[in-house]
JSON list of C-alpha atoms and ligand atoms in Angstrom, two decimals:
[
{"chain": "A", "resi": 215, "resn": "MET", "atom": "CA", "xyz": [-0.06, 0.03, 0.01]},
{"chain": "A", "resi": 216, "resn": "THR", "atom": "CA", "xyz": [2.64, 2.38, 1.00]},
{"chain": "A", "resi": 217, "resn": "GLU", "atom": "CA", "xyz": [4.77, 1.52, -2.10]},
{"chain": "A", "resi": 218, "resn": "ARG", "atom": "CA", "xyz": [1.82, 2.18, -4.36]},
{"chain": "A", "resi": 219, "resn": "SER", "atom": "CA", "xyz": [1.25, 5.55, -2.66]},
{"chain": "A", "resi": 220, "resn": "GLU", "atom": "CA", "xyz": [4.69, 6.61, -3.21]},
{"chain": "A", "resi": 221, "resn": "VAL", "atom": "CA", "xyz": [4.68, 5.78, -6.98]},
{"chain": "A", "resi": 222, "resn": "THR", "atom": "CA", "xyz": [1.60, 7.73, -7.42]},
{"chain": "A", "resi": 223, "resn": "ILE", "atom": "CA", "xyz": [2.82, 10.83, -5.71]},
{"chain": "A", "resi": 224, "resn": "GLU", "atom": "CA", "xyz": [6.16, 10.61, -7.50]},
{"chain": "A", "resi": 225, "resn": "ARG", "atom": "CA", "xyz": [4.58, 10.71, -10.79]},
{"chain": "A", "resi": 226, "resn": "SER", "atom": "CA", "xyz": [2.44, 13.64, -9.92]},
{"chain": "A", "resi": 227, "resn": "VAL", "atom": "CA", "xyz": [5.37, 15.93, -8.89]},
{"chain": "A", "resi": 228, "resn": "SER", "atom": "CA", "xyz": [8.02, 14.59, -11.32]},
{"chain": "A", "resi": 229, "resn": "THR", "atom": "CA", "xyz": [7.99, 17.82, -13.39]},
{"chain": "A", "resi": 230, "resn": "THR", "atom": "CA", "xyz": [9.00, 19.97, -10.49]},
{"chain": "A", "resi": 231, "resn": "GLY", "atom": "CA", "xyz": [12.72, 18.95, -10.71]},
{"chain": "A", "resi": 232, "resn": "SER", "atom": "CA", "xyz": [14.55, 16.09, -8.91]},
{"chain": "A", "resi": 233, "resn": "ARG", "atom": "CA", "xyz": [15.71, 17.89, -5.89]},
{"chain": "A", "resi": 234, "resn": "ARG", "atom": "CA", "xyz": [12.37, 19.18, -4.85]},
{"chain": "A", "resi": 235, "resn": "PHE", "atom": "CA", "xyz": [10.86, 16.12, -6.18]},
{"chain": "A", "resi": 236, "resn": "ARG", "atom": "CA", "xyz": [12.65, 13.96, -3.69]},
{"chain": "A", "resi": 237, "resn": "ARG", "atom": "CA", "xyz": [11.48, 16.06, -0.77]},
{"chain": "A", "resi": 238, "resn": "SER", "atom": "CA", "xyz": [7.99, 16.28, -1.98]},
{"chain": "A", "resi": 239, "resn": "ALA", "atom": "CA", "xyz": [7.76, 12.47, -2.51]},
{"chain": "A", "resi": 240, "resn": "LEU", "atom": "CA", "xyz": [8.71, 11.96, 1.04]},
{"chain": "A", "resi": 241, "resn": "VAL", "atom": "CA", "xyz": [6.14, 14.28, 2.31]},
{"chain": "A", "resi": 242, "resn": "GLY", "atom": "CA", "xyz": [3.71, 12.89, -0.12]},
{"chain": "A", "resi": 243, "resn": "ALA", "atom": "CA", "xyz": [4.17, 9.37, 1.17]},
{"chain": "A", "resi": 244, "resn": "VAL", "atom": "CA", "xyz": [3.37, 10.49, 4.72]},
{"chain": "A", "resi": 245, "resn": "VAL", "atom": "CA", "xyz": [0.38, 12.31, 3.51]},
{"chain": "A", "resi": 246, "resn": "ALA", "atom": "CA", "xyz": [-0.84, 9.36, 1.49]},
{"chain": "A", "resi": 247, "resn": "THR", "atom": "CA", "xyz": [-0.41, 6.97, 4.38]},
{"chain": "A", "resi": 248, "resn": "ALA", "atom": "CA", "xyz": [-2.27, 9.45, 6.71]},
{"chain": "A", "resi": 249, "resn": "LEU", "atom": "CA", "xyz": [-5.24, 9.65, 4.12]},
{"chain": "A", "resi": 250, "resn": "GLY", "atom": "CA", "xyz": [-5.47, 5.86, 4.28]},
{"chain": "A", "resi": 251, "resn": "GLY", "atom": "CA", "xyz": [-5.63, 3.47, 1.29]},
{"chain": "A", "resi": 252, "resn": "GLY", "atom": "CA", "xyz": [-9.11, 3.95, 0.02]},
{"chain": "A", "resi": 253, "resn": "ALA", "atom": "CA", "xyz": [-8.66, 7.16, -2.08]},
{"chain": "A", "resi": 254, "resn": "ILE", "atom": "CA", "xyz": [-5.28, 5.99, -3.35]},
{"chain": "A", "resi": 255, "resn": "LEU", "atom": "CA", "xyz": [-6.67, 2.58, -4.48]},
{"chain": "A", "resi": 256, "resn": "ALA", "atom": "CA", "xyz": [-9.51, 4.25, -6.32]},
{"chain": "A", "resi": 257, "resn": "ALA", "atom": "CA", "xyz": [-6.96, 6.49, -8.11]},
{"chain": "A", "resi": 258, "resn": "CYS", "atom": "CA", "xyz": [-4.76, 3.54, -9.06]},
{"chain": "A", "resi": 259, "resn": "GLY", "atom": "CA", "xyz": [-7.86, 1.67, -10.33]},
{"chain": "A", "resi": 260, "resn": "THR", "atom": "CA", "xyz": [-8.86, 4.51, -12.52]},
{"chain": "A", "resi": 261, "resn": "GLY", "atom": "CA", "xyz": [-5.50, 4.73, -14.15]},
{"chain": "A", "resi": 262, "resn": "GLY", "atom": "CA", "xyz": [-4.85, 1.11, -14.37]},
{"chain": "A", "resi": 263, "resn": "GLN", "atom": "CA", "xyz": [-7.96, -0.13, -16.13]},
{"chain": "A", "resi": 264, "resn": "GLY", "atom": "CA", "xyz": [-7.28, 1.98, -19.21]},
{"chain": "A", "resi": 265, "resn": "GLY", "atom": "CA", "xyz": [-10.81, 2.45, -20.43]},
{"chain": "A", "resi": 266, "resn": "ALA", "atom": "CA", "xyz": [-12.40, -0.73, -19.02]},
{"chain": "A", "resi": 267, "resn": "GLY", "atom": "CA", "xyz": [-15.63, 0.38, -20.49]},
{"chain": "A", "resi": 268, "resn": "ASP", "atom": "CA", "xyz": [-13.98, -0.40, -24.00]},
{"chain": "A", "resi": 269, "resn": "ALA", "atom": "CA", "xyz": [-12.96, -3.83, -23.01]},
{"chain": "A", "resi": 270, "resn": "GLY", "atom": "CA", "xyz": [-15.65, -5.84, -24.57]},
{"chain": "A", "resi": 271, "resn": "PRO", "atom": "CA", "xyz": [-15.01, -8.13, -27.36]},
{"chain": "A", "resi": 272, "resn": "ALA", "atom": "CA", "xyz": [-13.61, -6.67, -30.62]},
{"chain": "A", "resi": 273, "resn": "LYS", "atom": "CA", "xyz": [-16.01, -6.48, -33.55]},
{"chain": "A", "resi": 274, "resn": "LEU", "atom": "CA", "xyz": [-13.80, -6.67, -36.68]},
{"chain": "A", "resi": 275, "resn": "SER", "atom": "CA", "xyz": [-14.67, -6.23, -40.37]},
{"chain": "A", "resi": 276, "resn": "VAL", "atom": "CA", "xyz": [-12.29, -5.99, -43.28]},
{"chain": "A", "resi": 277, "resn": "ALA", "atom": "CA", "xyz": [-12.88, -3.28, -46.03]},
{"chain": "A", "resi": 278, "resn": "ASP", "atom": "CA", "xyz": [-11.03, -1.93, -49.00]},
{"chain": "A", "resi": 279, "resn": "SER", "atom": "CA", "xyz": [-8.62, -4.92, -49.49]},
{"chain": "A", "resi": 280, "resn": "TYR", "atom": "CA", "xyz": [-6.59, -5.12, -52.60]},
{"chain": "A", "resi": 281, "resn": "ILE", "atom": "CA", "xyz": [-3.27, -6.41, -54.06]},
{"chain": "A", "resi": 282, "resn": "PRO", "atom": "CA", "xyz": [-1.68, -4.38, -56.65]},
{"chain": "A", "resi": 283, "resn": "LEU", "atom": "CA", "xyz": [-0.80, -6.58, -59.55]},
{"chain": "A", "resi": 284, "resn": "PRO", "atom": "CA", "xyz": [2.79, -7.83, -58.67]},
{"chain": "A", "resi": 285, "resn": "PRO", "atom": "CA", "xyz": [5.48, -7.46, -61.53]},
{"chain": "A", "resi": 286, "resn": "ALA", "atom": "CA", "xyz": [5.71, -10.96, -63.22]},
{"chain": "A", "resi": 287, "resn": "GLY", "atom": "CA", "xyz": [4.61, -12.88, -60.20]},
{"chain": "A", "resi": 288, "resn": "GLY", "atom": "CA", "xyz": [7.38, -11.14, -57.94]},
{"chain": "A", "resi": 289, "resn": "MET", "atom": "CA", "xyz": [6.87, -9.86, -54.52]},
{"chain": "A", "resi": 290, "resn": "GLY", "atom": "CA", "xyz": [3.55, -8.35, -53.89]},
{"chain": "A", "resi": 291, "resn": "ALA", "atom": "CA", "xyz": [1.97, -5.93, -51.38]},
{"chain": "A", "resi": 292, "resn": "GLY", "atom": "CA", "xyz": [-1.43, -6.29, -49.70]},
{"chain": "A", "resi": 293, "resn": "TYR", "atom": "CA", "xyz": [-3.56, -3.41, -48.37]},
{"chain": "A", "resi": 294, "resn": "LEU", "atom": "CA", "xyz": [-6.68, -3.40, -46.34]},
{"chain": "A", "resi": 295, "resn": "THR", "atom": "CA", "xyz": [-8.53, -1.79, -43.58]},
{"chain": "A", "resi": 296, "resn": "VAL", "atom": "CA", "xyz": [-9.64, -3.69, -40.42]},
{"chain": "A", "resi": 297, "resn": "ARG", "atom": "CA", "xyz": [-12.64, -1.74, -38.77]},
{"chain": "A", "resi": 298, "resn": "ASN", "atom": "CA", "xyz": [-13.33, -2.36, -35.16]},
{"chain": "A", "resi": 299, "resn": "ASP", "atom": "CA", "xyz": [-16.71, -1.40, -33.41]},
{"chain": "A", "resi": 300, "resn": "GLY", "atom": "CA", "xyz": [-15.55, -3.23, -30.19]},
{"chain": "A", "resi": 301, "resn": "GLY", "atom": "CA", "xyz": [-12.48, -3.65, -27.79]},
{"chain": "A", "resi": 302, "resn": "PRO", "atom": "CA", "xyz": [-9.00, -3.73, -28.71]},
{"chain": "A", "resi": 303, "resn": "ASP", "atom": "CA", "xyz": [-7.42, -6.60, -30.72]},
{"chain": "A", "resi": 304, "resn": "GLN", "atom": "CA", "xyz": [-4.31, -7.34, -32.50]},
{"chain": "A", "resi": 305, "resn": "LEU", "atom": "CA", "xyz": [-3.39, -8.60, -36.00]},
{"chain": "A", "resi": 306, "resn": "VAL", "atom": "CA", "xyz": [-0.83, -11.37, -35.22]},
{"chain": "A", "resi": 307, "resn": "LYS", "atom": "CA", "xyz": [-0.61, -13.63, -38.39]},
{"chain": "A", "resi": 308, "resn": "VAL", "atom": "CA", "xyz": [-1.31, -13.56, -42.02]},
{"chain": "A", "resi": 309, "resn": "THR", "atom": "CA", "xyz": [-1.25, -16.44, -44.34]},
{"chain": "A", "resi": 310, "resn": "SER", "atom": "CA", "xyz": [-2.58, -17.19, -47.81]},
{"chain": "A", "resi": 311, "resn": "PRO", "atom": "CA", "xyz": [-3.17, -20.39, -49.65]},
{"chain": "A", "resi": 312, "resn": "ALA", "atom": "CA", "xyz": [-1.98, -18.64, -52.80]},
{"chain": "A", "resi": 313, "resn": "ALA", "atom": "CA", "xyz": [1.38, -17.73, -51.51]},
{"chain": "A", "resi": 314, "resn": "ASP", "atom": "CA", "xyz": [4.27, -19.19, -49.41]},
{"chain": "A", "resi": 315, "resn": "SER", "atom": "CA", "xyz": [4.84, -16.16, -47.20]},
{"chain": "A", "resi": 316, "resn": "VAL", "atom": "CA", "xyz": [2.90, -13.20, -46.04]},
{"chain": "A", "resi": 317, "resn": "THR", "atom": "CA", "xyz": [4.32, -10.82, -43.59]},
{"chain": "A", "resi": 318, "resn": "MET", "atom": "CA", "xyz": [3.55, -7.59, -41.96]},
{"chain": "A", "resi": 319, "resn": "HIS", "atom": "CA", "xyz": [5.64, -4.59, -42.58]},
{"chain": "A", "resi": 320, "resn": "ARG", "atom": "CA", "xyz": [5.90, -1.11, -41.18]},
{"chain": "A", "resi": 321, "resn": "SER", "atom": "CA", "xyz": [7.38, 1.66, -43.33]},
{"chain": "A", "resi": 322, "resn": "THR", "atom": "CA", "xyz": [9.74, 4.04, -41.75]},
{"chain": "A", "resi": 323, "resn": "ALA", "atom": "CA", "xyz": [11.22, 6.95, -43.39]},
{"chain": "A", "resi": 324, "resn": "SER", "atom": "CA", "xyz": [13.89, 5.21, -45.24]},
{"chain": "A", "resi": 325, "resn": "THR", "atom": "CA", "xyz": [13.16, 1.54, -45.10]},
{"chain": "A", "resi": 326, "resn": "MET", "atom": "CA", "xyz": [10.55, -0.92, -43.77]},
{"chain": "A", "resi": 327, "resn": "GLU", "atom": "CA", "xyz": [10.66, -3.41, -41.10]},
{"chain": "A", "resi": 328, "resn": "GLN", "atom": "CA", "xyz": [8.84, -6.62, -40.37]},
{"chain": "A", "resi": 329, "resn": "VAL", "atom": "CA", "xyz": [6.70, -6.70, -37.33]},
{"chain": "A", "resi": 330, "resn": "SER", "atom": "CA", "xyz": [5.04, -9.59, -35.54]},
{"chain": "A", "resi": 331, "resn": "SER", "atom": "CA", "xyz": [1.79, -7.91, -34.58]},
{"chain": "A", "resi": 332, "resn": "LEU", "atom": "CA", "xyz": [-0.33, -4.85, -35.36]},
{"chain": "A", "resi": 333, "resn": "ASP", "atom": "CA", "xyz": [-2.69, -3.08, -33.02]},
{"chain": "A", "resi": 334, "resn": "VAL", "atom": "CA", "xyz": [-6.31, -2.90, -33.90]},
{"chain": "A", "resi": 335, "resn": "PRO", "atom": "CA", "xyz": [-7.58, -0.11, -31.72]},
{"chain": "A", "resi": 336, "resn": "ALA", "atom": "CA", "xyz": [-10.90, -0.22, -29.81]},
{"chain": "A", "resi": 337, "resn": "HIS", "atom": "CA", "xyz": [-13.63, 1.49, -31.96]},
{"chain": "A", "resi": 338, "resn": "GLY", "atom": "CA", "xyz": [-11.05, 2.38, -34.52]},
{"chain": "A", "resi": 339, "resn": "ALA", "atom": "CA", "xyz": [-9.29, 0.90, -37.47]},
{"chain": "A", "resi": 340, "resn": "LEU", "atom": "CA", "xyz": [-6.01, -0.66, -38.49]},
{"chain": "A", "resi": 341, "resn": "GLN", "atom": "CA", "xyz": [-5.26, 0.70, -42.01]},
{"chain": "A", "resi": 342, "resn": "LEU", "atom": "CA", "xyz": [-2.70, -0.94, -44.32]},
{"chain": "A", "resi": 343, "resn": "ALA", "atom": "CA", "xyz": [-2.21, 1.56, -46.93]},
{"chain": "A", "resi": 344, "resn": "ARG", "atom": "CA", "xyz": [0.39, 2.64, -49.51]},
{"chain": "A", "resi": 345, "resn": "GLY", "atom": "CA", "xyz": [3.37, 4.36, -47.89]},
{"chain": "A", "resi": 346, "resn": "GLY", "atom": "CA", "xyz": [2.44, 2.97, -44.35]},
{"chain": "A", "resi": 347, "resn": "THR", "atom": "CA", "xyz": [1.95, -0.42, -42.85]},
{"chain": "A", "resi": 348, "resn": "HIS", "atom": "CA", "xyz": [1.31, -3.19, -45.46]},
{"chain": "A", "resi": 349, "resn": "LEU", "atom": "CA", "xyz": [1.61, -6.79, -46.15]},
{"chain": "A", "resi": 350, "resn": "MET", "atom": "CA", "xyz": [4.38, -8.22, -48.16]},
{"chain": "A", "resi": 351, "resn": "ILE", "atom": "CA", "xyz": [3.56, -11.49, -50.09]},
{"chain": "A", "resi": 352, "resn": "MET", "atom": "CA", "xyz": [6.04, -13.78, -51.51]},
{"chain": "A", "resi": 353, "resn": "GLY", "atom": "CA", "xyz": [6.27, -17.23, -53.18]},
{"chain": "A", "resi": 354, "resn": "TRP", "atom": "CA", "xyz": [2.94, -17.16, -55.38]},
{"chain": "A", "resi": 355, "resn": "GLN", "atom": "CA", "xyz": [1.69, -20.62, -56.20]},
{"chain": "A", "resi": 356, "resn": "LYS", "atom": "CA", "xyz": [0.63, -19.12, -59.46]},
{"chain": "A", "resi": 357, "resn": "ALA", "atom": "CA", "xyz": [1.46, -15.70, -60.85]},
{"chain": "A", "resi": 358, "resn": "PRO", "atom": "CA", "xyz": [-1.42, -13.34, -59.94]},
{"chain": "A", "resi": 359, "resn": "ALA", "atom": "CA", "xyz": [-3.32, -11.81, -62.77]},
{"chain": "A", "resi": 360, "resn": "LEU", "atom": "CA", "xyz": [-5.69, -8.78, -62.92]},
{"chain": "A", "resi": 361, "resn": "GLY", "atom": "CA", "xyz": [-9.10, -9.80, -61.63]},
{"chain": "A", "resi": 362, "resn": "ASP", "atom": "CA", "xyz": [-7.92, -12.78, -59.56]},
{"chain": "A", "resi": 363, "resn": "GLU", "atom": "CA", "xyz": [-9.28, -12.94, -55.98]},
{"chain": "A", "resi": 364, "resn": "LEU", "atom": "CA", "xyz": [-6.83, -14.28, -53.59]},
{"chain": "A", "resi": 365, "resn": "GLU", "atom": "CA", "xyz": [-7.57, -15.53, -50.12]},
{"chain": "A", "resi": 366, "resn": "LEU", "atom": "CA", "xyz": [-5.84, -13.87, -47.17]},
{"chain": "A", "resi": 367, "resn": "ASP", "atom": "CA", "xyz": [-6.48, -15.41, -43.77]},
{"chain": "A", "resi": 368, "resn": "LEU", "atom": "CA", "xyz": [-6.11, -12.83, -41.06]},
{"chain": "A", "resi": 369, "resn": "THR", "atom": "CA", "xyz": [-5.51, -14.16, -37.55]},
{"chain": "A", "resi": 370, "resn": "PHE", "atom": "CA", "xyz": [-6.23, -11.85, -34.44]},
{"chain": "A", "resi": 371, "resn": "ALA", "atom": "CA", "xyz": [-5.28, -12.40, -30.83]},
{"chain": "A", "resi": 372, "resn": "LYS", "atom": "CA", "xyz": [-8.77, -12.32, -29.69]},
{"chain": "A", "resi": 373, "resn": "SER", "atom": "CA", "xyz": [-11.16, -12.66, -32.65]},
{"chain": "A", "resi": 374, "resn": "GLY", "atom": "CA", "xyz": [-9.64, -15.74, -34.40]},
{"chain": "A", "resi": 375, "resn": "THR", "atom": "CA", "xyz": [-9.12, -16.01, -38.05]},
{"chain": "A", "resi": 376, "resn": "ILE", "atom": "CA", "xyz": [-10.94, -13.85, -40.72]},
{"chain": "A", "resi": 377, "resn": "SER", "atom": "CA", "xyz": [-10.59, -15.01, -44.24]},
{"chain": "A", "resi": 378, "resn": "VAL", "atom": "CA", "xyz": [-11.02, -12.47, -47.01]},
{"chain": "A", "resi": 379, "resn": "LYS", "atom": "CA", "xyz": [-10.99, -12.64, -50.78]},
{"chain": "A", "resi": 380, "resn": "VAL", "atom": "CA", "xyz": [-8.58, -9.84, -52.01]},
{"chain": "A", "resi": 381, "resn": "PRO", "atom": "CA", "xyz": [-8.91, -8.79, -55.55]},
{"chain": "A", "resi": 382, "resn": "VAL", "atom": "CA", "xyz": [-5.92, -8.19, -57.79]},
{"chain": "A", "resi": 383, "resn": "LYS", "atom": "CA", "xyz": [-6.05, -4.57, -59.05]},
{"chain": "A", "resi": 384, "resn": "GLU", "atom": "CA", "xyz": [-3.91, -2.34, -61.38]},
{"chain": "A", "resi": 385, "resn": "LEU", "atom": "CA", "xyz": [-0.78, -0.99, -60.03]},
{"chain": "A", "resi": 386, "resn": "THR", "atom": "CA", "xyz": [-2.38, 2.51, -59.98]},
{"chain": "A", "resi": 387, "resn": "TYR", "atom": "CA", "xyz": [-5.46, 1.46, -58.16]},
{"chain": "A", "resi": 388, "resn": "ARG", "atom": "CA", "xyz": [-6.59, 3.39, -54.96]},
{"chain": "A", "resi": 389, "resn": "PRO", "atom": "CA", "xyz": [-9.40, 2.37, -52.83]},
{"chain": "A", "resi": 390, "resn": "GLY", "atom": "CA", "xyz": [-12.67, 4.37, -53.66]},
{"chain": "A", "resi": 391, "resn": "GLN", "atom": "CA", "xyz": [-12.06, 3.91, -57.45]},
{"chain": "A", "resi": 392, "resn": "SER", "atom": "CA", "xyz": [-14.17, 1.34, -59.10]},
{"chain": "B", "resi": 628, "resn": "LIG", "atom": "CU1", "xyz": [7.41, -4.33, -47.01]}
]
């Protein structure tokens, strides 16, 4: 109880500089102890739950998915939006019966890096889009052609696997075009 109290108070005064901060923390700990645990526990609870009101099950749907036609069956990219009308989830794996390898990538200023999971925020969306987070698809079973619909199996930490048929589009395609 005392330990928790100290942490709470240290945080609240941490902007006042380290010397004053140390003295304040000591005084604060005494005050907190004198106040008793009830108020402090309530404060911790509020901070720790992180919006428990949103913690219901995720409600996911996938929209705007497409694969720009890969050059001569080479490495391809995949873009889509995961919408979420519920609690938070994470995209943890993507596979496809049409390809040997699907990985999740995040673009940085100069390069891109593979990531092992992508957050799907509560009541929000995970967007995989040009210039940002995307899927890299390699090892096609058969070179994709315009008009093909390729299955992607998206596995989420809480919601299980969602399979989508993703159309192969022209290289210049942008969602919202027909
Ligand atoms: Cu990439």
